Tab-separated table of C-alpha atoms in Angstrom:
chain	number	residue	atom	x	y	z
C	1	MET	CA	51.212	73.342	140.033
C	2	GLU	CA	52.033	76.980	140.371
C	3	GLU	CA	50.811	79.182	137.610
C	4	THR	CA	53.358	81.751	136.437
C	5	LYS	CA	52.084	85.159	135.587
C	6	PRO	CA	53.213	86.772	132.345
C	7	LEU	CA	56.080	89.238	132.553
C	8	SER	CA	55.367	92.929	132.310
C	9	ASP	CA	56.971	94.957	129.531
C	10	LYS	CA	59.523	96.333	131.980
C	11	GLU	CA	60.391	92.848	133.292
C	12	ARG	CA	60.776	91.526	129.737
C	13	LEU	CA	63.039	94.449	128.853
C	14	ASN	CA	65.160	93.873	131.964
C	15	ALA	CA	65.443	90.153	131.182
C	16	GLU	CA	66.479	90.949	127.594
C	17	ARG	CA	69.051	93.498	128.810
C	18	LYS	CA	70.462	90.985	131.299
C	19	GLU	CA	70.767	88.311	128.564
C	20	LEU	CA	72.426	90.804	126.220
C	21	ASN	CA	74.961	91.800	128.890
C	22	LEU	CA	75.730	88.122	129.520
C	23	LEU	CA	76.297	87.521	125.797
C	24	ILE	CA	78.521	90.595	125.519
C	25	GLY	CA	80.520	89.562	128.579
C	26	ARG	CA	80.959	85.918	127.563
C	27	GLY	CA	81.457	86.404	123.858
C	28	ILE	CA	80.688	83.624	121.403
C	29	SER	CA	82.607	80.658	120.052
C	30	PHE	CA	82.307	79.040	116.655
C	31	ASP	CA	84.029	76.249	114.752
C	32	VAL	CA	85.417	76.127	111.243
C	33	LYS	CA	85.962	72.774	109.547
C	34	ARG	CA	88.835	72.418	107.123
C	35	THR	CA	90.999	69.758	105.524
C	36	VAL	CA	94.744	69.828	106.026
C	37	TYR	CA	97.025	67.674	103.886
C	38	ARG	CA	99.793	66.028	105.937
C	39	ARG	CA	102.532	63.580	105.223
C	40	ARG	CA	101.957	60.014	106.260
C	41	PRO	CA	103.837	59.016	109.412
C	42	GLY	CA	107.104	57.157	109.149
C	43	LEU	CA	109.925	57.061	106.651
C	44	LEU	CA	107.751	55.945	103.734
C	45	GLY	CA	105.477	58.934	104.290
C	46	ARG	CA	107.976	61.059	102.361
C	47	PHE	CA	107.353	59.081	99.202
C	48	ARG	CA	103.681	58.176	99.357
C	49	GLY	CA	102.195	61.649	99.157
C	50	LYS	CA	100.043	63.489	101.609
C	51	VAL	CA	96.775	62.395	103.142
C	52	PRO	CA	93.774	64.625	103.893
C	53	VAL	CA	93.174	65.121	107.587
C	54	PRO	CA	89.897	66.777	108.675
C	55	GLU	CA	90.382	69.410	111.316
C	56	VAL	CA	88.067	71.598	113.364
C	57	VAL	CA	89.401	74.964	114.545
C	58	SER	CA	87.564	76.879	117.261
C	59	TYR	CA	87.466	80.675	117.418
C	60	ARG	CA	86.057	83.129	119.939
C	61	ILE	CA	84.675	86.629	119.477
C	62	GLN	CA	84.678	88.973	122.480
C	63	GLU	CA	83.292	92.500	122.858
C	64	PRO	CA	85.525	94.564	120.583
C	65	THR	CA	87.687	97.444	121.710
C	66	LEU	CA	87.288	100.877	120.135
C	67	SER	CA	90.181	100.244	117.748
C	68	THR	CA	88.622	96.949	116.636
C	69	LEU	CA	85.274	98.683	116.060
C	70	ASP	CA	87.109	101.283	113.998
C	71	ARG	CA	88.858	98.655	111.853
C	72	MET	CA	85.593	96.768	111.274
C	73	SER	CA	83.784	99.998	110.358
C	74	ALA	CA	86.489	100.856	107.815
C	75	LEU	CA	85.867	97.475	106.125
C	76	GLN	CA	82.075	97.773	106.337
C	77	VAL	CA	81.946	101.202	104.665
C	78	ASP	CA	82.568	99.656	101.237
C	79	LEU	CA	79.801	97.065	101.527
C	80	THR	CA	77.106	98.108	99.095
C	81	ILE	CA	73.860	96.486	97.997
C	82	ASN	CA	71.870	97.591	94.962
C	83	GLU	CA	68.393	97.089	96.431
C	84	ASP	CA	66.663	97.812	93.105
C	85	ALA	CA	68.697	95.094	91.350
C	86	MET	CA	67.951	92.666	94.195
C	87	ARG	CA	64.207	93.172	93.606
C	88	SER	CA	64.425	92.855	89.820
C	89	GLU	CA	64.534	89.832	87.540
C	90	GLY	CA	68.332	89.991	87.627
C	91	ALA	CA	68.446	89.396	91.404
C	92	LEU	CA	70.370	86.139	91.060
C	93	ARG	CA	72.981	87.795	88.852
C	94	GLU	CA	73.288	90.662	91.352
C	95	ALA	CA	73.685	88.149	94.222
C	96	ARG	CA	76.525	86.450	92.336
C	97	HIS	CA	78.129	89.821	91.682
C	98	MET	CA	77.931	90.686	95.388
C	99	THR	CA	79.439	87.317	96.274
C	100	GLY	CA	82.474	88.047	94.148
C	101	ALA	CA	82.730	91.630	95.321
C	102	HIS	CA	82.245	91.135	99.064
C	103	SER	CA	82.929	87.556	100.220
C	104	ARG	CA	86.613	88.108	101.067
C	105	ARG	CA	85.766	91.420	102.743
C	106	LEU	CA	83.140	89.692	104.919
C	107	ALA	CA	85.677	87.024	105.901
C	108	ARG	CA	88.112	89.818	106.808
C	109	ILE	CA	85.492	91.570	108.957
C	110	VAL	CA	84.872	88.334	110.889
C	111	ALA	CA	88.649	87.778	111.153
C	112	THR	CA	89.027	91.305	112.536
C	113	ALA	CA	86.336	90.583	115.136
C	114	VAL	CA	88.046	87.286	116.084
C	115	MET	CA	91.517	88.824	116.419
C	116	GLY	CA	90.216	91.824	118.321
C	117	GLN	CA	92.964	93.597	120.169
C	118	ASP	CA	95.442	90.771	119.422
C	119	TYR	CA	95.821	92.411	115.991
C	120	VAL	CA	97.781	95.212	117.617
C	121	GLN	CA	101.033	93.956	119.154
C	122	ILE	CA	102.566	96.282	121.735
C	123	HIS	CA	106.359	96.370	122.153
C	124	GLN	CA	108.689	98.457	124.283
C	125	LYS	CA	111.650	99.977	122.439
C	126	GLY	CA	114.060	102.266	124.233
C	127	GLY	CA	111.568	103.414	126.824
C	128	ARG	CA	108.740	104.104	124.379
C	129	THR	CA	105.739	102.046	123.342
C	130	VAL	CA	105.535	100.855	119.741
C	131	TYR	CA	102.325	99.475	118.221
C	132	VAL	CA	102.734	96.948	115.386
C	133	ASN	CA	99.793	95.572	113.410
C	134	ASP	CA	99.724	91.819	112.775
C	135	ASP	CA	98.700	92.052	109.117
C	136	ALA	CA	100.138	88.595	108.323
C	137	GLY	CA	98.041	86.996	111.092
C	138	LEU	CA	94.923	88.834	109.900
C	139	ASP	CA	95.563	87.721	106.301
C	140	GLU	CA	96.015	84.096	107.410
C	141	LEU	CA	92.842	84.107	109.496
C	142	THR	CA	90.934	85.796	106.651
C	143	ASP	CA	92.037	82.980	104.312
C	144	ILE	CA	90.956	80.301	106.802
C	145	LEU	CA	87.520	81.900	107.232
C	146	PHE	CA	87.139	82.650	103.514
C	147	ASN	CA	87.706	78.983	102.721
C	148	GLY	CA	85.844	77.543	105.722
C	149	LEU	CA	82.696	79.595	106.418
C	150	ALA	CA	79.382	78.723	104.815
C	151	PRO	CA	76.874	81.516	104.064
C	152	SER	CA	74.506	80.246	106.784
C	153	GLN	CA	77.312	80.347	109.359
C	154	LEU	CA	78.354	83.805	108.135
C	155	ALA	CA	74.826	85.180	108.582
C	156	GLU	CA	74.691	83.868	112.143
C	157	LEU	CA	78.117	85.342	112.942
C	158	VAL	CA	77.148	88.746	111.543
C	159	ILE	CA	74.156	88.860	113.903
C	160	TYR	CA	76.379	87.935	116.862
C	161	ILE	CA	79.074	90.451	115.858
C	162	ASN	CA	76.495	93.225	115.623
C	163	THR	CA	75.133	92.257	119.044
C	164	ILE	CA	78.534	91.892	120.709
C	165	SER	CA	79.799	95.139	119.172
C	166	ASN	CA	77.509	96.867	121.655
C	167	LEU	CA	76.929	99.837	119.355
C	168	GLY	CA	74.060	100.990	121.594
C	169	ASP	CA	76.465	101.710	124.460
C	170	PHE	CA	78.914	103.279	122.000
C	171	CYS	CA	76.245	105.667	120.663
C	172	ASN	CA	75.054	106.437	124.186
C	173	SER	CA	78.652	107.321	125.096
C	174	ILE	CA	78.708	109.798	122.206
C	175	ARG	CA	75.433	111.299	123.409
C	176	LEU	CA	76.742	111.625	126.955
C	177	MET	CA	80.046	113.142	125.846
C	178	SER	CA	78.377	115.655	123.536
C	179	ALA	CA	75.835	116.681	126.191
C	180	VAL	CA	78.314	117.543	128.937
C	181	ARG	CA	80.764	119.803	127.118
C	182	THR	CA	81.901	122.449	129.568
C	183	THR	CA	83.021	124.796	126.793
C	184	MET	CA	79.606	124.855	125.138
C	185	PRO	CA	78.643	128.510	124.502
C	186	ILE	CA	75.648	129.797	126.362
C	187	ARG	CA	73.264	131.735	124.161
C	188	VAL	CA	72.346	135.235	125.321
C	189	GLU	CA	68.638	134.390	125.206
C	190	GLU	CA	69.161	131.479	127.596
C	191	ASN	CA	71.231	133.591	129.992
C	192	LYS	CA	68.609	136.295	130.488
C	193	GLU	CA	66.318	135.938	133.447
C	194	GLY	CA	63.023	137.385	133.069
């Protein structure tokens, strides 16, 4: 048997970076279970009422575009947690309050991540490009997720969304852009040789 030597810190970091890039490139899929009420088949189905039919719907989240990141950030700004209340005796009451205040918003954030760029529909009208937002589709998907996601599934999705959002590369892009401004003034002290 060959004995494998432990990875160095650099090798571990490279392996983690490679895995992260794979996850970002592939995206993630998840399922939502729901019950749809449908008419029974045949002519008598009109008179006998509807029957519950379990259904599983699969969704996929890909690396978001800049506009998707912007829409998610706009929804996330209003998420607030009173940390003091969460550590007090009234923590359960505060958790219930947060559930009522934020559960639909969280479903909408996940729906925004799922729709991604499909939220913006691009049409050509008279030689110009027109962008139309699919608010009805986002509302429908929000309702499906609001009624179908469990808190444990939501927590897992939030971790994936934060990972796939690739905010590290976004922040590095800001650093790079701000560092290479050609119009940046040169201070007199820096310009003197001597």
